[in-house]
C-alpha positions as semicolon CSV with decimal commas, in nm:
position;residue;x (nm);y (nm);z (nm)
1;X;0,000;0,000;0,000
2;X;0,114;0,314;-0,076
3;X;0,009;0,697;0,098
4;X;0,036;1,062;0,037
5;X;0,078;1,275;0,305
6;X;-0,043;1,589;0,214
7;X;0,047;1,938;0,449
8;X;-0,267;2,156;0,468
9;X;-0,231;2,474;0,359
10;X;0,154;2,453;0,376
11;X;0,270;2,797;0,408
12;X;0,015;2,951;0,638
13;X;0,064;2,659;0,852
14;X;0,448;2,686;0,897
15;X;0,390;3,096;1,012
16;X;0,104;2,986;1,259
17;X;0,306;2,707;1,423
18;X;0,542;2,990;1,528
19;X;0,283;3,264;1,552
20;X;-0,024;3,149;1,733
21;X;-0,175;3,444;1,722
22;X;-0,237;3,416;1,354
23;X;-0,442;3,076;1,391
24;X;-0,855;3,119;1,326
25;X;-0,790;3,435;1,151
26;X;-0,746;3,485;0,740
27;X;-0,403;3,470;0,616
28;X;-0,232;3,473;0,287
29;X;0,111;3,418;0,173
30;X;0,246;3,659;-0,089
31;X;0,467;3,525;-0,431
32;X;0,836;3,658;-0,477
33;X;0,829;4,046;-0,456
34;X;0,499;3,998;-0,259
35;X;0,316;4,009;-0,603
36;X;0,031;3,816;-0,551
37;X;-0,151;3,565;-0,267
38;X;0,026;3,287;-0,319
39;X;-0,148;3,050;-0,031
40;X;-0,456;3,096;0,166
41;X;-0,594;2,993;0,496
42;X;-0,957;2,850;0,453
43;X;-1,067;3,145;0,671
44;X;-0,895;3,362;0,346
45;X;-1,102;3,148;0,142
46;X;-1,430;3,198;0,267
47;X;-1,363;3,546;0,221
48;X;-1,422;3,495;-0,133
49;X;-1,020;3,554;-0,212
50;X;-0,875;3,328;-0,452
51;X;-0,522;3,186;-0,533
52;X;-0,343;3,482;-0,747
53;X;-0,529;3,761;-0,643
54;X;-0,275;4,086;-0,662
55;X;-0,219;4,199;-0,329
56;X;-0,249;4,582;-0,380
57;X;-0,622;4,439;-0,432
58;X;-0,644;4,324;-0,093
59;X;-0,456;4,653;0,110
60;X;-0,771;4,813;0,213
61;X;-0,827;4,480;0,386
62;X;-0,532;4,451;0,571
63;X;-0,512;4,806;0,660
64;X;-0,888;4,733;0,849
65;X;-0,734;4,431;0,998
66;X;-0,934;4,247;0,846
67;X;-0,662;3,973;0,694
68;X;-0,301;3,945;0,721
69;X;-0,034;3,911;0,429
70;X;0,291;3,752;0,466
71;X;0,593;3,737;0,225
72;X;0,655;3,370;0,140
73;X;0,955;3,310;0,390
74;X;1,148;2,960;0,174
75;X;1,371;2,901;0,401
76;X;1,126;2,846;0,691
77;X;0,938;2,660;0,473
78;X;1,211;2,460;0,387
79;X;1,339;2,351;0,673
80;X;0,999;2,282;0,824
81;X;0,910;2,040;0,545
82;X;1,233;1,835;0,640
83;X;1,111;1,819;0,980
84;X;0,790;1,643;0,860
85;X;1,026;1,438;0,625
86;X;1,205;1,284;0,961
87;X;0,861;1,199;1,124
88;X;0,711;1,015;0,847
89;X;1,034;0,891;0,780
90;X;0,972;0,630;1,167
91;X;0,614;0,553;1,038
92;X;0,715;0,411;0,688
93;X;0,993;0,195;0,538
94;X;1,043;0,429;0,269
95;X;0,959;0,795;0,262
96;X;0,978;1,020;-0,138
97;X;0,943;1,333;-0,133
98;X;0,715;1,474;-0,485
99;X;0,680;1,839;-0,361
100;X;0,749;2,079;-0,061
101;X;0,455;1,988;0,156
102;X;0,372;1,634;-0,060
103;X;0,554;1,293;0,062
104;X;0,464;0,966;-0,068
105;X;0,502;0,669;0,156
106;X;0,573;0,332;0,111
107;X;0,406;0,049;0,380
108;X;0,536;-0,225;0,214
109;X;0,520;-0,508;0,473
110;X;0,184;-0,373;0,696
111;X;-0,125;-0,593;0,731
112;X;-0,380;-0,391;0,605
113;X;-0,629;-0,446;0,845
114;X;-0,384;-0,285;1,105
115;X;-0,291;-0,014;0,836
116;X;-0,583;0,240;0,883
117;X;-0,490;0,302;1,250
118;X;-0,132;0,298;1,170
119;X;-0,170;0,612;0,911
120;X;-0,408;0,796;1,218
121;X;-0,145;0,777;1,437
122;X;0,113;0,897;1,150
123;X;-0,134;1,198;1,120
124;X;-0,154;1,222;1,472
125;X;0,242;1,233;1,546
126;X;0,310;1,459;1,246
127;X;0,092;1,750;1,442
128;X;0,207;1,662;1,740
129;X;0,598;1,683;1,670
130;X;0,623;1,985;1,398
131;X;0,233;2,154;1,452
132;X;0,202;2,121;1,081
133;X;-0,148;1,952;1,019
134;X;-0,195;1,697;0,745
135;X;-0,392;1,461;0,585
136;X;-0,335;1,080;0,474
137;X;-0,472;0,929;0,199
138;X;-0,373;0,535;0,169
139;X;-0,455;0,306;-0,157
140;X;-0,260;0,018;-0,373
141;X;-0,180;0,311;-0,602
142;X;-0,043;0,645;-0,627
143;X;-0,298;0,802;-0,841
144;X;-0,589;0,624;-0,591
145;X;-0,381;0,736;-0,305
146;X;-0,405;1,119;-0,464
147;X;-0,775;1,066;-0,469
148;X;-0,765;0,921;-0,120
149;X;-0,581;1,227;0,029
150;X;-0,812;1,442;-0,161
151;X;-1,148;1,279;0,027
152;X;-0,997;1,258;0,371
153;X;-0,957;1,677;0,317
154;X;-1,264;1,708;0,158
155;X;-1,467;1,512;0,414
156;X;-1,484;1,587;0,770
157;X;-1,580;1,206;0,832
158;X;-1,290;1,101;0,751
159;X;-1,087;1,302;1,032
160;X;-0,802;1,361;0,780
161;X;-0,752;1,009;0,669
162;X;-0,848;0,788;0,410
163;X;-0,794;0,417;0,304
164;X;-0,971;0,318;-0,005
165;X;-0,992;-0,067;-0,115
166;X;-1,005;-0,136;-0,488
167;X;-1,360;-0,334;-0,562
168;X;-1,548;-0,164;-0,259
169;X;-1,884;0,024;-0,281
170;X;-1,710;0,306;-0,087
171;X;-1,420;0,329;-0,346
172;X;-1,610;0,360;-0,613
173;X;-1,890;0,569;-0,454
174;X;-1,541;0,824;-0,426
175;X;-1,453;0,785;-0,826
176;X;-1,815;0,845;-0,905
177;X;-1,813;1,189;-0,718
178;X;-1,486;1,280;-0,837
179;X;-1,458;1,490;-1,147
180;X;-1,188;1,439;-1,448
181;X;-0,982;1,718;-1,341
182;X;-0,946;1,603;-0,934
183;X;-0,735;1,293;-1,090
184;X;-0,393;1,334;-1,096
185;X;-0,240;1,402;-1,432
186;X;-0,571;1,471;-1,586
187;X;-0,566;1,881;-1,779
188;X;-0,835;2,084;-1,881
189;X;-0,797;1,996;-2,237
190;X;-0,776;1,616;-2,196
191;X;-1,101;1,633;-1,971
192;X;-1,266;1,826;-2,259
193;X;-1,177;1,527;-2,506
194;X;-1,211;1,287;-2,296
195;X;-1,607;1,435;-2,245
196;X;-1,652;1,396;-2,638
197;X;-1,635;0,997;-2,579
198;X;-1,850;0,994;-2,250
199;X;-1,577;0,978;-1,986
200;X;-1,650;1,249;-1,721
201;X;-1,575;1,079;-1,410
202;X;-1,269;0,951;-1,223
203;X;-1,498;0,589;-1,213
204;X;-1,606;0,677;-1,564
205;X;-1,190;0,631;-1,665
206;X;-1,115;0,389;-1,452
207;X;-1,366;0,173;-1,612
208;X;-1,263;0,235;-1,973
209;X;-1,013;-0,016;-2,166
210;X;-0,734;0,121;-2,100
211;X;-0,561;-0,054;-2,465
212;X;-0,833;0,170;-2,649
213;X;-0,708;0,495;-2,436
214;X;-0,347;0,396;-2,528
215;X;-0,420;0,419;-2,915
216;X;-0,650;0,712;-2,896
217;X;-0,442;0,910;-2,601
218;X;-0,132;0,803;-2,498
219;X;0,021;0,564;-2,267
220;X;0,000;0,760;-1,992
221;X;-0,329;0,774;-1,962
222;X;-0,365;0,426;-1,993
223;X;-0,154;0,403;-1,685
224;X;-0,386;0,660;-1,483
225;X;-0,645;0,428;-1,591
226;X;-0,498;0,114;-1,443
227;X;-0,389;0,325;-1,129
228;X;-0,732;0,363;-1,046
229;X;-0,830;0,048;-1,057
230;X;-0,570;-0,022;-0,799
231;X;-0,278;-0,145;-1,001
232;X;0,047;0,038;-0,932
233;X;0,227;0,124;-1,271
234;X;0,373;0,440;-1,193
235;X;0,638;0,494;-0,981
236;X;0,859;0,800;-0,888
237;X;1,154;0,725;-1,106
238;X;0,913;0,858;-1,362
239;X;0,914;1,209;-1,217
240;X;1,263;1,185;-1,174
241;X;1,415;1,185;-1,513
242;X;1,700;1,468;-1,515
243;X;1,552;1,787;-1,680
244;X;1,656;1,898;-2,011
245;X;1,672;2,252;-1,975
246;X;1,757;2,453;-1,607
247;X;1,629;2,765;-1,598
248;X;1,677;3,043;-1,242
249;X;1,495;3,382;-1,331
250;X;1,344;3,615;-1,117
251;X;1,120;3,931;-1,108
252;X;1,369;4,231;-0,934
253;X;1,252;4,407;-0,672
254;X;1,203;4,734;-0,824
255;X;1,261;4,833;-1,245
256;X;1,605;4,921;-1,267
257;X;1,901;5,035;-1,535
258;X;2,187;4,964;-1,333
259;X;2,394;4,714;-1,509
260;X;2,583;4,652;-1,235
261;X;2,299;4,571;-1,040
262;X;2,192;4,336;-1,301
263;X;2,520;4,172;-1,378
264;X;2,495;4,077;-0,974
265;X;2,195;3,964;-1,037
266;X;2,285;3,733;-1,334
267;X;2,541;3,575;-1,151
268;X;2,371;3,469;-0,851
269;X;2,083;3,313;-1,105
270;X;2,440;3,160;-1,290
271;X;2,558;2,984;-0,980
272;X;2,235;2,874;-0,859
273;X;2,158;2,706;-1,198
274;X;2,502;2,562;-1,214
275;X;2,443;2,398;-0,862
276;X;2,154;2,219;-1,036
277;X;2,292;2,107;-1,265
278;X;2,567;1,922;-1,074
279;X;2,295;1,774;-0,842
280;X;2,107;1,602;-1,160
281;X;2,459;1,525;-1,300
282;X;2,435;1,686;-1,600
283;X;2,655;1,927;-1,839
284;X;2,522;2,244;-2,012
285;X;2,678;2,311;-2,346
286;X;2,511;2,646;-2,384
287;X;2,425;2,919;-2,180
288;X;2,135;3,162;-2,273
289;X;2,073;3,468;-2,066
290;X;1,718;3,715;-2,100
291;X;1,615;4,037;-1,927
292;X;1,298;4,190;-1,965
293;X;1,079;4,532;-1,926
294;X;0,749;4,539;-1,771
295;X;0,513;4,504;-2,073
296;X;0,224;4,645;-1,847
297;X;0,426;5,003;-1,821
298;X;0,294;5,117;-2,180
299;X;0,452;5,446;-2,084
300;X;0,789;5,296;-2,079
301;X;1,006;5,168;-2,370
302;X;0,986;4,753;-2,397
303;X;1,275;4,582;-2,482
304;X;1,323;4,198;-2,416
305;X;1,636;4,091;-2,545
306;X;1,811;3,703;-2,510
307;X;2,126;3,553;-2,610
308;X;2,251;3,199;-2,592
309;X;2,634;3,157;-2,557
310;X;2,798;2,820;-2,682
311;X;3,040;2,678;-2,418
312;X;3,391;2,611;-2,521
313;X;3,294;2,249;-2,421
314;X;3,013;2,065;-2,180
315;X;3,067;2,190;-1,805
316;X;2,915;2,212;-1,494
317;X;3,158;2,485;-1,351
318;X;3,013;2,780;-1,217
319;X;3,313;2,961;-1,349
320;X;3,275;2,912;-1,678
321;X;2,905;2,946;-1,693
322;X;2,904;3,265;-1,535
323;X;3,198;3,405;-1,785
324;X;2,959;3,287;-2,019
325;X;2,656;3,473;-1,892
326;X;2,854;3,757;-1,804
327;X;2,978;3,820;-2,200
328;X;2,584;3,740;-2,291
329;X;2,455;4,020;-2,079
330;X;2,738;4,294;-2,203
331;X;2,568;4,199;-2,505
332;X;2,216;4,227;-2,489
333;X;2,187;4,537;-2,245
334;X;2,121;4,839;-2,350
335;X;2,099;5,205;-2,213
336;X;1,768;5,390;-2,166
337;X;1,563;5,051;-2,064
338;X;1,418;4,986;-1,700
339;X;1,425;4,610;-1,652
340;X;1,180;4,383;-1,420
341;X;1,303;4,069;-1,475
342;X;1,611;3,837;-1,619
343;X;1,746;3,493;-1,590
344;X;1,992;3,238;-1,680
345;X;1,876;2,950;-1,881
346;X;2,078;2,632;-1,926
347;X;2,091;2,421;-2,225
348;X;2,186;2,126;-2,433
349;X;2,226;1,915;-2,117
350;X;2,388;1,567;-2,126
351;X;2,505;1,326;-1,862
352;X;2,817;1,386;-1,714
353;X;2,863;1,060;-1,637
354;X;2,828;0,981;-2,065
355;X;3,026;1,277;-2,190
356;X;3,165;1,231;-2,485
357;X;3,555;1,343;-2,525
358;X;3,722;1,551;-2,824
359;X;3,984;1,343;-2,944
360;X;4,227;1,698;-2,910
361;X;4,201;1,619;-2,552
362;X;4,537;1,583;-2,353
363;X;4,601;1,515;-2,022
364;X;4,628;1,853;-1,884
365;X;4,273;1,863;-1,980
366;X;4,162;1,584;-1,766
367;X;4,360;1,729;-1,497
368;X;4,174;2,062;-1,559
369;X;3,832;1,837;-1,524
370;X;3,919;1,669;-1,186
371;X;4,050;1,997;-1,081
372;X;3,712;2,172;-1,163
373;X;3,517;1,898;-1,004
374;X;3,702;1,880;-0,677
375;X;3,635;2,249;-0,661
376;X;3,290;2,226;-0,735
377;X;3,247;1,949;-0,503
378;X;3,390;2,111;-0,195
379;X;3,168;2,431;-0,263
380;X;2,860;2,260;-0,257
381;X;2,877;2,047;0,000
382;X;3,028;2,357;0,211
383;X;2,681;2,530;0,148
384;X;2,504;2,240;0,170
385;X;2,628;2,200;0,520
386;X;2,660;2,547;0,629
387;X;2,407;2,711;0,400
388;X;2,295;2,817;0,055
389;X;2,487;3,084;-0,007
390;X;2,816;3,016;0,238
391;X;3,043;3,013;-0,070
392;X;2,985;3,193;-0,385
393;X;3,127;3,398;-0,602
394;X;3,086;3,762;-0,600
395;X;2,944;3,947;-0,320
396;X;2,602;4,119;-0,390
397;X;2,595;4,455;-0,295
398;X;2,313;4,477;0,020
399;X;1,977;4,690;-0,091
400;X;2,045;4,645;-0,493
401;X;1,725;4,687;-0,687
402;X;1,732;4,318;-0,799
403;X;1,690;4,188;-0,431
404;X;1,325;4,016;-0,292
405;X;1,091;4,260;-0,144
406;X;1,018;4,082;0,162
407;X;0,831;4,356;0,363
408;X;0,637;4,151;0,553
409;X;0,842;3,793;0,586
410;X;0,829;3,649;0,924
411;X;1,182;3,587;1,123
412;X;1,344;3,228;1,022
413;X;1,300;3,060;1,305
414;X;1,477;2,777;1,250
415;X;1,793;2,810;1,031
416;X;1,869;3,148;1,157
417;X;2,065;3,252;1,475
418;X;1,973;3,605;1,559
419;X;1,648;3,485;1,449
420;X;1,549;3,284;1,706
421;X;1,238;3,329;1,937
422;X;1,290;3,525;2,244
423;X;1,104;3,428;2,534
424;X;1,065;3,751;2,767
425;X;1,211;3,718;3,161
426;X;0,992;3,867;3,406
């Protein structure tokens, strides 16, 4: 059997468990630059807010008191979702991870009959030991399980857990409720073709032949099909494939011209792609750098230039991608322009571990390779031990225009020292 353990509403839940104050009341997380609402409480919801709303809509609001707005805080975030990691991780055998507040897990070896108060005590201890409420959805499969999880949020009955048995009236009572787009994998457009031959129900797919939705759709769906009959067929190693592309880019704080500002800005979106890339294992042979104006500014001149740079040969140096990147945005700026947004884009990726050599190489070339790699290697696992950010290259000038606005992020509890709570003596 196989469950998804699903944090509810991720973000808002990770500021009340350090602010109490903030539980029963309507709050929304804010997107990069505090943009937009991002994640909502379901006491935001009932307000009538919805996911993406701008939040200069929502200031007369918060100026009454009437909600509260927080800038997403990651690193919180981050680290909390690691803590709920390590407590599944002593309920279940085998624990994988498919988002920041999603975990699969794997009860290989459990009697079922002893299974459904196994997962209520994982949803118990999971509140108990980070404050992060969550909900448990157990089936044979993943794309049942998804379903599961989805009911035992849905429907107070459950009490935030769900164990569905393919063949039972209550399983399929669930599929006949569901609709096409609650199933996991399932678009908008594939529900609208999939209407035009009578499916329009989760039972409705599971029941079809799955070798007729191969030859009209794709394999895939025939999978989802077989999934929610109960029969596992797809597994994580399918998520998992190394991307082809890597791609950091984010909206600046405020428009600027600087190019000094922006060259910062390009390298720290350079180094944080290249670390990427050496965690998937892969080799860029191109780099490809973009900056854009804010198109809704029609009083301001546009320009959205992009360049890709060829690499003198596949790497995964930080180094050389950022020379790369650096020579790419010399190129493309231009005077007289007030930028919102650029990024670093990596392409032509291969496998480092299947690279194929020029047959000019020499042996100071390989020694150049190992030399690279050891050099790599020591950087990240210095940040990854002390911190993103521990060792880098280039120091970014404090209150550039290319930095977060974070107005309203709460401290970091957890990762940071002269962040931690203070309990008041007396």
């Amino acid at each position: 059997m196989i469950g998804l353990v699903d944090c509810n509403s991720f973000y808002v839940s990770c500021e009340r468990v350090f602010q109490p104050r903030l539980c029963s009341v309507p709050v929304g997380v804010m997107s990069n630059n505090d943009g937009c609402v991002i994640a909502l409480s379901n006491e935001l919801k009932t307000l009538g807010i919805t996911m993406g709303t701008p939040a200069f809509e929502l200031q007369h609001l918060v100026r009454q008191g009437r909600i509260h707005l927080l800038s997403s805080n990651y690193e919180l975030y981050g680290d909390m979702s690691a803590r709920v990691l390590a407590v599944l991780e002593e309920y279940a055998p085998i624990v994988e991870p498919y988002s920041i507040d999603e975990m699969f897990v794997r009860f290989d070896g459990f009697e079922r009959d002893a299974l459904l108060a196994h997962s209520q005590q994982l949803h118990r201890k999971v509140r108990q030991y980070t404050g992060i409420p969550v909900c448990v959805g157990v089936a044979p499969s993943r794309t049942l399980a998804k379903l599961a999880n989805r009911a035992a949020k849905k429907i107070p009955a459950y009490g935030g857990v769900c164990m569905l048995q393919p063949g039972s009236r209550e399983t399929q009572a669930l599929l006949e409720k569901f609709a096409l787009g609650d199933v996991w994998g399932v678009g908008r457009r594939l529900v609208e073709r999939l209407a035009l031959i009578g499916i329009k129900s989760a039972w409705d797919l599971a029941q079809a032949d799955p070798k007729r939705l191969r030859q009209q759709f794709s394999v895939t769906l025939e999978r989802t099909a077989l999934e929610l009959r109960g029969i596992s067929c797809i597994e994580m190693s399918d998520f998992l494939e190394p991307r082809q592309r890597i791609m950091t880019s984010r909206s600046f704080g405020k428009l600027t011209d600087d190019l000094a500002e922006i060259r910062e800005a390009m390298r720290q979106h350079g180094q944080r792609g290249a670390e990427k890339l050496r965690h998937q294992r892969s080799l860029a042979r191109a780099v490809l750098v973009f900056l854009k104006t804010n198109p809704f500014r029609t009083d301001l001149p546009q320009y959205s230039p992009s360049l890709a740079m060829e690499l003198p040969h596949p790497t995964d140096d930080s180094r050389e991608i950022l020379h790369a990147a650096g020579e790419a945005l010399q190129r493309i700026y231009r005077q007289g322009y007030l930028y919102q947004k650029g990024g670093v884009m990596l392409l032509d990726l291969i496998d480092a571990d299947r690279q194929q050599l020029s047959l000019l190489d020499t042996p100071q070339s390989d020694t150049e390779r190992q030399r690279s790699a050891k050099l790599m290697g020591v950087m990240d696992e210095l940040n990854h031990r002390m911190g993103r950010g521990t060792v880098k290259f280039g120091t970014p000038s404090p209150g550039a225009a290319w930095h977060l606005r974070c107005a309203h992020r709460s401290a970091r509890w957890t990762t940071r020292w002269d962040e931690l709570p203070v309990v008041p003596m007396g």
